XYZ file of N, CA and C in Angstrom:
771
model
N 0.804 -1.244 0.028
C 0.003 0.023 0.045
C 0.890 1.215 0.000
N 1.892 1.256 0.814
C 2.743 2.406 0.965
C 3.353 2.914 -0.301
N 4.003 2.099 -1.124
C 4.674 2.406 -2.269
C 3.631 2.776 -3.400
N 2.546 2.019 -3.450
C 1.427 2.244 -4.390
C 0.842 3.736 -4.182
N 0.617 4.029 -2.825
C 0.021 5.310 -2.571
C 0.988 6.426 -3.004
N 2.213 6.270 -2.730
C 3.264 7.381 -3.068
C 3.517 7.478 -4.472
N 3.254 6.364 -5.292
C 3.414 6.403 -6.619
C 2.332 7.278 -7.192
N 1.154 7.370 -6.561
C 0.041 8.122 -7.082
C -0.102 9.513 -6.489
N 0.316 9.695 -5.206
C 0.109 10.937 -4.515
C 1.401 11.344 -3.748
N 1.376 12.690 -3.528
C 2.537 13.372 -2.851
C 1.950 14.145 -1.733
N 2.635 14.101 -0.589
C 2.211 14.814 0.623
C 3.068 16.160 0.628
N 2.377 17.243 0.832
C 3.058 18.606 0.769
C 2.752 19.312 2.054
N 3.843 19.681 2.830
C 3.661 20.666 3.934
C 3.546 22.114 3.295
N 2.452 22.629 3.450
C 2.156 23.934 2.764
C 2.695 25.074 3.581
N 4.046 25.245 3.449
C 4.825 26.252 4.283
C 4.857 27.512 3.494
N 4.829 27.527 2.224
C 4.993 28.791 1.386
C 3.610 29.440 1.081
N 3.688 30.758 0.731
C 2.424 31.466 0.408
C 1.778 30.772 -0.782
N 2.561 30.368 -1.740
C 1.936 29.774 -2.917
C 1.240 28.386 -2.578
N 1.847 27.567 -1.676
C 1.158 26.339 -1.424
C -0.008 26.608 -0.518
N 0.056 27.560 0.420
C -1.044 27.963 1.190
C -2.226 28.448 0.321
N -1.886 29.126 -0.748
C -2.973 29.650 -1.665
C -3.608 28.425 -2.365
N -2.843 27.352 -2.652
C -3.497 26.199 -3.143
C -4.457 25.500 -2.145
N -4.108 25.587 -0.877
C -5.022 25.087 0.107
C -6.305 25.899 0.222
N -6.130 27.222 0.168
C -7.260 28.096 0.223
C -8.191 27.958 -0.949
N -7.572 27.828 -2.119
C -8.313 27.583 -3.342
C -9.100 26.299 -3.342
N -8.472 25.188 -2.891
C -9.204 23.980 -2.742
C -10.288 24.028 -1.753
N -10.085 24.601 -0.708
C -11.185 24.853 0.332
C -12.341 25.620 -0.164
N -12.031 26.587 -1.118
C -13.068 27.417 -1.711
C -13.906 26.516 -2.636
N -13.189 25.593 -3.412
C -13.793 24.781 -4.328
C -14.809 23.807 -3.641
N -14.300 23.247 -2.493
C -15.070 22.271 -1.771
C -16.108 22.899 -0.874
N -15.675 23.800 -0.036
C -16.567 24.300 1.045
C -17.485 25.360 0.518
N -17.140 26.171 -0.551
C -17.992 27.252 -1.068
C -18.726 26.806 -2.238
N -18.082 26.297 -3.272
C -18.658 25.922 -4.526
C -19.472 24.594 -4.545
N -18.867 23.546 -3.988
C -19.556 22.243 -4.057
C -20.500 22.105 -2.855
N -20.200 22.372 -1.603
C -21.052 22.148 -0.503
C -21.850 23.312 -0.014
N -21.443 24.511 -0.412
C -22.146 25.747 0.085
C -22.081 26.030 1.534
N -21.053 25.480 2.185
C -20.855 25.771 3.607
C -20.409 27.226 3.964
N -19.655 27.819 3.012
C -19.279 29.202 3.174
C -19.664 29.988 1.961
N -19.652 31.274 2.114
C -20.036 32.177 0.888
C -18.999 32.163 -0.178
N -19.365 32.261 -1.420
C -18.394 32.344 -2.528
C -17.670 33.588 -2.575
N -16.396 33.503 -2.823
C -15.536 34.646 -2.922
C -15.332 34.845 -4.468
N -16.170 35.593 -5.039
C -16.218 35.683 -6.550
C -14.926 36.274 -7.061
N -14.271 37.094 -6.307
C -13.103 37.798 -6.772
C -11.779 36.870 -6.677
N -11.549 36.444 -5.459
C -10.333 35.716 -5.245
C -10.368 34.200 -5.274
N -11.636 33.638 -5.138
C -11.842 32.171 -5.167
C -11.018 31.456 -4.133
N -10.918 32.019 -2.879
C -10.244 31.409 -1.842
C -11.159 31.332 -0.605
N -10.896 30.480 0.281
C -11.645 30.330 1.541
C -10.623 30.329 2.674
N -10.716 31.284 3.588
C -9.781 31.315 4.670
C -10.477 32.075 5.797
N -9.995 31.815 7.003
C -10.646 32.518 8.189
C -9.535 32.928 9.172
N -10.006 33.409 10.368
C -9.088 34.002 11.343
C -8.169 32.956 12.016
N -8.462 31.590 11.838
C -7.730 30.654 12.458
C -6.487 30.207 11.637
N -6.561 30.561 10.377
C -5.445 30.098 9.415
C -4.027 30.640 9.756
N -3.985 31.755 10.422
C -2.647 32.376 10.828
C -1.945 31.604 11.912
N -2.780 30.792 12.612
C -2.061 29.959 13.691
C -2.361 28.526 13.472
N -2.090 28.144 12.213
C -2.397 26.740 11.763
C -1.191 26.257 10.859
N -1.035 24.992 10.951
C -0.198 24.242 9.935
C -1.083 23.686 8.922
N -0.672 23.759 7.674
C -1.449 23.279 6.557
C -0.794 22.235 5.758
N -1.526 21.211 5.299
C -0.984 20.086 4.529
C -1.872 19.870 3.271
N -1.256 19.502 2.250
C -1.920 19.090 0.957
C -1.570 17.707 0.603
N -2.491 16.968 -0.032
C -2.153 15.781 -0.717
C -2.338 16.048 -2.224
N -1.363 15.781 -3.001
C -1.310 16.149 -4.453
C -1.270 14.921 -5.287
N -2.083 14.953 -6.413
C -2.066 13.827 -7.370
C -0.856 14.044 -8.261
N 0.008 13.127 -8.295
C 1.370 13.257 -8.949
C 1.223 13.501 -10.547
N 0.315 12.639 -11.099
C 0.197 12.713 -12.617
C -0.332 13.987 -13.184
N -1.223 14.624 -12.427
C -1.964 15.817 -12.904
C -1.499 17.076 -12.218
N -0.885 16.897 -10.875
C -0.554 18.073 -10.100
C -1.784 18.598 -9.429
N -2.954 18.002 -9.564
C -4.199 18.449 -8.841
C -4.087 18.178 -7.378
N -4.651 19.140 -6.611
C -4.802 19.029 -5.177
C -5.849 18.061 -4.862
N -5.546 16.926 -4.186
C -6.494 15.888 -3.882
C -7.156 16.036 -2.541
N -6.548 16.792 -1.711
C -7.111 16.954 -0.266
C -6.241 17.902 0.479
N -6.784 18.458 1.587
C -6.019 19.352 2.373
C -6.681 19.289 3.775
N -5.898 19.684 4.752
C -6.372 19.821 6.127
C -5.428 20.800 6.879
N -5.861 21.236 8.091
C -5.039 22.136 8.906
C -5.010 21.658 10.285
N -3.953 22.011 10.999
C -3.970 21.897 12.452
C -3.877 23.130 13.103
N -5.021 23.496 13.894
C -5.078 24.799 14.572
C -4.544 24.742 15.970
N -3.814 25.819 16.284
C -3.225 25.866 17.630
C -3.990 26.921 18.482
N -4.015 26.781 19.830
C -4.677 27.745 20.664
C -4.110 29.219 20.428
N -5.025 30.122 20.655
C -4.649 31.530 20.393
C -4.423 32.185 21.762
N -5.079 33.335 21.961
C -4.919 34.149 23.171
C -5.305 33.379 24.383
N -4.363 33.292 25.316
C -4.654 32.627 26.572
C -5.869 33.176 27.453
N -6.173 34.404 27.089
C -7.313 34.995 27.792
C -8.636 34.587 27.182
N -8.626 33.835 26.097
C -9.880 33.436 25.397
C -10.327 32.185 26.129
N -11.647 32.124 26.316
C -12.289 30.828 26.799
C -12.139 29.713 25.821
N -11.439 28.715 26.223
C -11.188 27.613 25.153
C -10.021 28.008 24.272
N -9.407 29.016 24.481
C -8.245 29.448 23.682
C -8.564 29.561 22.245
N -9.786 29.853 21.931
C -10.161 30.188 20.564
C -10.053 29.067 19.477
N -10.188 27.842 19.843
C -10.128 26.759 18.952
C -11.573 26.762 18.267
N -11.652 26.632 16.887
C -12.948 26.552 16.254
C -13.940 25.547 16.855
N -13.522 24.340 17.229
C -14.354 23.396 17.626
C -15.088 23.713 18.986
N -14.352 24.481 19.829
C -14.867 24.861 21.105
C -15.987 25.954 20.813
N -15.673 26.917 19.905
C -16.593 27.900 19.503
C -17.917 27.319 18.915
N -17.776 26.367 18.036
C -18.931 25.710 17.354
C -19.787 25.033 18.468
N -19.218 24.347 19.391
C -19.911 23.604 20.369
C -20.663 24.582 21.305
N -19.946 25.671 21.696
C -20.468 26.627 22.618
C -21.723 27.293 21.930
N -21.637 27.635 20.657
C -22.733 28.215 19.988
C -24.069 27.374 19.994
N -23.749 26.015 20.109
C -24.846 25.094 20.148
C -25.238 24.625 21.621
N -24.627 25.329 22.580
C -24.940 25.020 23.971
C -24.466 23.585 24.381
N -23.371 23.078 23.754
C -22.829 21.778 24.041
C -21.452 21.918 24.561
N -21.215 21.087 25.604
C -19.842 21.095 26.252
C -18.986 19.974 25.790
N -17.655 20.275 25.558
C -16.690 19.196 25.184
C -16.105 18.817 26.578
N -16.238 17.438 26.769
C -15.857 16.868 28.075
C -14.482 16.039 27.911
N -13.482 16.582 28.497
C -12.155 16.001 28.338
C -11.717 15.700 29.762
N -10.816 14.720 29.889
C -10.213 14.420 31.143
C -9.621 15.637 31.804
N -9.688 15.780 33.093
C -9.205 16.962 33.713
C -7.743 17.141 33.574
N -6.940 16.113 33.241
C -5.499 16.155 33.097
C -5.087 16.831 31.806
N -6.058 17.008 30.818
C -5.778 17.654 29.564
C -6.063 19.151 29.677
N -4.984 19.933 29.569
C -5.091 21.373 29.688
C -5.334 21.949 28.302
N -6.097 23.050 28.300
C -6.367 23.697 26.930
C -5.133 24.104 26.219
N -4.137 24.535 26.952
C -2.864 24.924 26.311
C -2.146 23.768 25.600
N -2.540 22.490 25.912
C -1.970 21.356 25.224
C -2.771 20.813 24.034
N -3.805 21.459 23.763
C -4.712 20.948 22.716
C -4.309 21.617 21.368
N -4.759 20.819 20.321
C -4.794 21.369 18.942
C -6.001 20.866 18.272
N -6.307 21.248 17.058
C -7.490 20.758 16.352
C -7.226 20.499 14.926
N -7.697 19.380 14.427
C -7.709 19.123 13.023
C -8.960 19.548 12.365
N -8.876 20.477 11.376
C -10.102 20.921 10.809
C -9.836 21.323 9.333
N -10.977 21.747 8.715
C -10.922 22.071 7.193
C -10.343 20.998 6.392
N -10.831 19.781 6.687
C -10.467 18.659 5.828
C -11.272 18.788 4.554
N -10.681 18.770 3.449
C -11.403 19.053 2.216
C -10.965 18.064 1.055
N -11.722 17.345 0.373
C -11.428 16.490 -0.735
C -12.379 16.870 -1.838
N -11.938 17.319 -3.025
C -12.799 17.662 -4.227
C -13.591 16.590 -4.673
N -14.764 16.893 -5.324
C -15.609 15.841 -5.802
C -15.004 14.900 -6.809
N -14.022 15.438 -7.627
C -13.489 14.619 -8.581
C -12.481 13.573 -8.067
N -12.144 13.694 -6.766
C -11.370 12.618 -6.099
C -12.291 11.766 -5.342
N -13.598 11.926 -5.482
C -14.601 11.092 -4.912
C -15.309 10.324 -6.005
N -15.503 10.984 -7.165
C -16.201 10.281 -8.287
C -15.225 9.611 -9.254
N -14.112 10.066 -9.362
C -13.121 9.492 -10.300
C -13.080 10.097 -11.599
N -13.794 11.224 -11.799
C -13.804 11.832 -13.105
C -13.775 13.434 -12.971
N -12.801 14.033 -13.713
C -12.726 15.502 -13.765
C -13.608 15.964 -14.910
N -14.731 16.665 -14.588
C -15.612 17.154 -15.608
C -14.959 18.421 -16.232
N -15.545 18.760 -17.387
C -14.992 19.907 -18.162
C -14.942 21.201 -17.275
N -15.981 21.433 -16.452
C -16.143 22.744 -15.660
C -15.342 22.583 -14.380
N -14.837 21.437 -13.943
C -14.351 21.304 -12.695
C -12.876 21.929 -12.556
N -12.035 21.684 -13.548
C -10.678 22.257 -13.409
C -10.277 22.748 -14.786
N -9.957 24.043 -14.890
C -9.550 24.627 -16.219
C -8.395 23.892 -16.804
N -8.442 23.618 -18.058
C -7.282 23.075 -18.753
C -7.260 21.629 -18.859
N -8.153 20.910 -18.171
C -8.154 19.462 -18.110
C -9.127 18.824 -19.096
N -10.098 19.627 -19.547
C -11.048 18.924 -20.441
C -11.839 17.968 -19.572
N -11.936 16.703 -20.068
C -12.514 15.667 -19.255
C -11.359 14.624 -19.050
N -11.023 14.389 -17.781
C -9.957 13.478 -17.429
C -10.525 12.333 -16.546
N -10.367 11.201 -16.875
C -10.929 10.053 -16.218
C -9.764 9.286 -15.559
N -9.825 9.101 -14.249
C -8.846 8.328 -13.521
C -8.942 6.864 -13.745
N -7.767 6.224 -13.633
C -7.761 4.793 -13.852
C -8.464 4.073 -12.722
N -8.719 2.791 -12.953
C -9.277 2.024 -11.876
C -8.321 1.812 -10.745
N -6.980 1.689 -11.000
C -5.962 1.546 -9.992
C -5.984 2.825 -9.119
N -6.105 4.037 -9.794
C -6.056 5.246 -9.029
C -7.338 5.430 -8.158
N -8.457 5.065 -8.718
C -9.706 5.202 -7.914
C -9.705 4.312 -6.746
N -9.038 3.225 -6.810
C -9.003 2.221 -5.656
C -8.400 2.866 -4.425
N -7.471 3.943 -4.623
C -6.867 4.555 -3.516
C -7.526 5.886 -3.068
N -8.583 6.241 -3.787
C -9.267 7.495 -3.358
C -9.850 7.515 -1.943
N -10.359 6.353 -1.439
C -10.766 6.325 0.007
C -9.687 6.610 0.964
N -8.431 6.407 0.528
C -7.249 6.535 1.430
C -6.763 8.006 1.466
N -7.381 8.887 0.672
C -6.993 10.331 0.774
C -7.300 10.920 2.080
N -8.594 10.711 2.466
C -9.060 11.192 3.778
C -8.203 10.617 4.981
N -7.959 9.293 4.898
C -7.160 8.674 5.907
C -5.741 9.194 5.876
N -5.140 9.471 4.691
C -3.859 10.025 4.661
C -3.728 11.444 5.243
N -4.798 12.236 5.085
C -4.717 13.537 5.737
C -4.722 13.453 7.206
N -5.412 12.465 7.857
C -5.373 12.289 9.317
C -3.908 11.620 9.656
N -3.356 10.900 8.754
C -1.963 10.400 8.998
C -1.063 11.501 9.072
N -1.298 12.505 8.151
C -0.360 13.687 8.207
C -0.536 14.444 9.471
N -1.871 14.557 9.966
C -2.072 15.274 11.208
C -1.458 14.555 12.393
N -1.562 13.230 12.368
C -0.948 12.482 13.455
C 0.580 12.575 13.500
N 1.228 12.559 12.284
C 2.563 12.798 12.197
C 2.976 14.139 12.691
N 2.265 15.154 12.167
C 2.690 16.536 12.585
C 2.580 16.780 14.081
N 1.446 16.376 14.652
C 1.221 16.623 16.092
C 2.245 15.861 16.927
N 2.705 14.713 16.427
C 3.758 13.929 17.207
C 5.120 14.697 17.019
N 5.447 15.156 15.777
C 6.722 15.840 15.537
C 6.895 17.083 16.468
N 5.733 17.883 16.698
C 5.779 19.080 17.347
C 5.442 18.836 18.893
N 5.205 17.652 19.252
C 4.833 17.385 20.709
C 3.573 17.909 21.165
N 2.616 18.207 20.278
C 1.184 18.579 20.737
C 0.289 17.415 20.655
N 0.293 16.666 21.709
C -0.357 15.303 21.641
C -1.896 15.189 21.685
N -2.393 16.213 22.276
C -3.855 16.117 22.579
C -4.728 16.796 21.415
N -5.392 16.024 20.693
C -6.011 16.471 19.463
C -7.563 16.351 19.409
N -8.171 17.381 18.961
C -9.632 17.414 18.790
C -9.966 17.491 17.309
N -11.192 16.964 16.952
C -11.741 17.079 15.609
C -13.211 16.975 15.679
N -13.828 17.745 14.812
C -15.258 17.694 14.604
C -15.542 16.891 13.393
N -16.322 15.705 13.612
C -16.628 14.846 12.425
C -17.829 14.038 12.585
N -18.218 13.544 11.380
C -19.341 12.645 11.416
C -18.874 11.283 11.948
N -19.893 10.505 12.453
C -19.615 9.188 13.013
C -19.095 8.219 11.876
N -19.589 8.327 10.662
C -19.095 7.451 9.678
C -17.562 7.606 9.381
N -17.182 8.881 9.366
C -15.725 9.067 9.168
C -14.860 8.528 10.331
N -15.402 8.724 11.542
C -14.744 8.244 12.698
C -14.590 6.729 12.646
N -15.649 6.053 12.069
C -15.534 4.593 11.989
C -14.541 4.169 10.856
N -14.467 5.028 9.819
C -13.467 4.790 8.748
C -12.000 4.743 9.327
N -11.780 5.828 10.111
C -10.481 5.956 10.731
C -10.206 4.798 11.783
N -11.208 4.333 12.505
C -11.095 3.240 13.451
C -10.655 2.058 12.780
N -11.117 1.802 11.561
C -10.757 0.596 10.797
C -9.237 0.542 10.442
N -8.602 1.684 10.582
C -7.158 1.850 10.343
C -6.441 1.847 11.672
N -7.153 1.745 12.776
C -6.637 1.724 14.088
C -6.505 3.059 14.770
N -6.989 4.137 14.071
C -6.939 5.484 14.620
C -8.361 5.711 15.257
N -8.382 5.500 16.597
C -9.641 5.428 17.394
C -9.800 6.704 18.172
N -10.651 7.571 17.620
C -11.004 8.780 18.478
C -12.130 8.361 19.434
N -12.240 9.186 20.514
C -13.303 9.097 21.416
C -14.293 10.236 21.380
N -15.581 10.039 21.422
C -16.514 11.129 21.299
C -16.585 11.897 22.585
N -16.421 13.208 22.612
C -16.336 13.907 23.768
C -17.385 15.126 23.885
N -18.336 14.999 23.066
C -19.535 15.947 23.115
C -20.717 15.331 22.561
N -21.882 15.852 22.863
C -23.131 15.486 22.270
C -23.121 15.937 20.790
N -23.796 15.183 19.909
C -23.833 15.620 18.465
C -24.448 17.024 18.389
N -24.076 17.719 17.354
C -24.648 18.968 17.007
C -24.946 19.003 15.522
N -25.862 19.800 15.077
C -26.097 20.044 13.649
C -25.220 21.050 13.123
N -24.051 20.605 12.552
C -23.074 21.567 12.034
C -22.540 20.952 10.724
N -23.156 21.395 9.640
C -22.823 20.792 8.303
C -23.132 19.317 8.348
N -24.376 19.007 8.851
C -24.695 17.610 9.037
C -24.566 17.384 10.506
N -24.869 16.183 10.972
C -24.684 15.776 12.384
C -23.302 15.415 12.636
N -22.697 16.158 13.545
C -21.280 15.923 13.873
C -21.184 16.031 15.409
N -20.017 15.574 15.881
C -19.690 15.626 17.231
C -18.204 15.920 17.428
N -17.815 16.386 18.620
C -16.430 16.570 18.935
C -15.808 15.253 19.258
N -14.680 14.960 18.720
C -13.875 13.803 19.064
C -12.488 14.092 19.520
N -11.907 13.266 20.350
C -10.595 13.452 20.894
C -9.700 12.235 20.740
N -8.370 12.450 20.648
C -7.526 11.419 20.603
C -6.154 11.883 21.103
N -5.412 10.986 21.801
C -4.048 11.298 22.244
C -3.218 10.731 21.058
N -2.336 11.666 20.469
C -1.514 11.342 19.347
C -0.733 10.041 19.659
N -0.239 9.913 20.802
C 0.605 8.774 21.157
C -0.135 7.453 21.108
N -1.451 7.515 21.561
C -2.309 6.409 21.455
C -2.722 6.118 20.014
N -2.890 7.168 19.219
C -3.163 6.913 17.742
C -2.026 6.173 17.095
N -0.819 6.654 17.420
C 0.384 5.977 16.716
C 0.482 4.652 17.152
N 0.408 4.300 18.431
C 0.622 2.893 18.917
C -0.470 1.927 18.519
N -1.684 2.494 18.178
C -2.761 1.792 17.895
C -2.999 1.373 16.457
N -2.145 1.997 15.563
C -2.339 1.831 14.112
C -2.187 0.350 13.729
N -2.961 -0.029 12.798
C -2.922 -1.376 12.237
C -1.644 -1.527 11.443
N -1.093 -2.732 11.462
C 0.189 -3.011 10.773
C 0.054 -2.660 9.173
N -1.186 -2.799 8.742
C -1.331 -2.603 7.236
C -1.161 -1.083 6.919
N -1.419 -0.229 7.911
C -1.364 1.240 7.598
C -0.094 1.874 8.122
N 0.679 1.127 9.054
C 1.850 1.671 9.665
C 2.948 2.060 8.715
N 3.243 1.253 7.695
C 4.322 1.679 6.751
C 4.045 3.009 6.112
N 2.701 3.131 5.631
C 2.391 4.465 4.988
C 2.524 5.604 5.981
N 2.114 5.358 7.235
C 2.235 6.374 8.235
C 3.692 6.742 8.419
N 4.579 5.745 8.523
C 6.022 6.083 8.876
C 6.624 6.828 7.635
N 6.153 6.533 6.420
C 6.660 7.244 5.249
C 6.194 8.730 5.198
N 4.938 8.878 5.554
C 4.400 10.245 5.724
C 5.148 11.028 6.654
N 5.329 10.378 7.859
C 6.056 11.026 9.047
C 7.524 11.482 8.597
N 8.159 10.517 7.928
C 9.558 10.808 7.491
C 9.575 11.975 6.485
N 8.652 11.925 5.565
C 8.564 12.959 4.515
C 8.302 14.350 5.082
N 7.291 14.467 6.023
C 6.968 15.644 6.604
C 8.142 16.123 7.482
N 8.770 15.344 8.213
C 9.937 15.749 9.047
C 11.015 16.353 8.018
N 11.232 15.765 6.959
C 12.255 16.271 5.993
C 11.738 17.658 5.499
N 10.496 17.742 5.189
C 9.976 19.051 4.570
C 10.093 20.204 5.602
N 9.770 19.793 6.848
C 9.932 20.838 7.948
C 11.262 21.391 7.956
N 12.252 20.459 8.003
C 13.601 20.892 8.037
C 14.073 21.664 6.772
N 13.651 21.239 5.628
C 14.108 21.906 4.432
C 13.388 23.261 4.227
N 12.119 23.299 4.475
C 11.346 24.550 4.177
C 11.537 25.547 5.367
N 11.648 25.092 6.529
C 11.951 25.975 7.616
C 10.920 27.098 7.990
N 9.889 27.080 7.330
C 8.897 28.193 7.452
C 7.744 27.610 8.375
N 8.060 27.368 9.677
C 7.076 26.897 10.615
C 6.683 28.134 11.405
N 5.270 28.217 11.555
C 4.792 29.454 12.200
C 5.398 29.638 13.646
N 5.531 30.870 14.080
C 6.105 31.181 15.365
C 5.291 30.753 16.498
N 4.100 30.316 16.235
C 3.184 29.858 17.247
C 3.693 28.631 18.039
N 4.605 27.898 17.265
C 5.095 26.661 17.841
C 6.146 26.910 18.910
N 6.761 28.068 18.866
C 7.759 28.452 19.825
C 9.209 27.860 19.599
N 10.190 28.474 20.113
C 11.584 28.098 19.976
C 11.831 26.619 20.386
N 11.336 26.233 21.595
C 11.604 24.979 22.157
C 11.127 23.900 21.183
N 9.821 24.052 20.736
C 9.258 23.008 19.770
C 10.033 22.981 18.557
N 10.420 24.094 17.981
C 11.207 24.068 16.729
C 12.565 23.359 16.881
N 13.186 23.510 18.066
C 14.377 22.798 18.325
C 14.280 21.291 18.320
N 13.025 20.843 18.961
C 12.838 19.426 18.959
C 12.614 18.834 17.517
N 11.925 19.625 16.720
C 11.764 19.109 15.338
C 13.086 19.136 14.563
N 13.824 20.145 14.650
C 15.058 20.282 13.854
C 16.224 19.370 14.370
N 16.113 18.891 15.566
C 17.223 17.983 16.163
C 16.749 16.603 16.061
């Protein structure tokens, strides 16, 4: 699985402005144009918010076409004076009158959040229509390629698991549907539900996982792919060096050493 996946896809730490622009463009395509979750930005065709400045961003790229196949971000706490440190998931739950229940040993300052996971429709259907991507006409993916499409979402969570481990931010929250949580569980990544469900872009709930537990619980079938992603992201962090200052000097030293 590992070699086949990397033959088809490439994992990109979106450290540069140009790569982050690709993330924001993909999010616009999925969140604004396809799903209608956010208003369309007719001028710039990007989707971004106030949390992006304190986030790490990742892309999965289709090697043969260069198309962005998926993206996600890891959001870090903001102002310590904010209730819940300003994580999106805390704000969404609070707006719905729902509490996130974590073990008392987990401090807010140790949390991060996986969010804005986006996969475009043509990496779900297997066909790029004329209007989907300029310059591609109609492009049909091979049966071999389509076989790995369900792994794109899992690979984004593997990227998040690798990143949070590399930077030592082990306590991870995510807002997701039960069906996706079950998909991750089949790979051995078992989140625990820590809130009542809310109606937020469908029925979703807050889930929590300790990165160390996620890593130790991965199935043998997925572990080689995870280790390759982990190694590749570690290399990219060292080479690109453009890691947000929110991580702090101590964390940067851990990564670079």
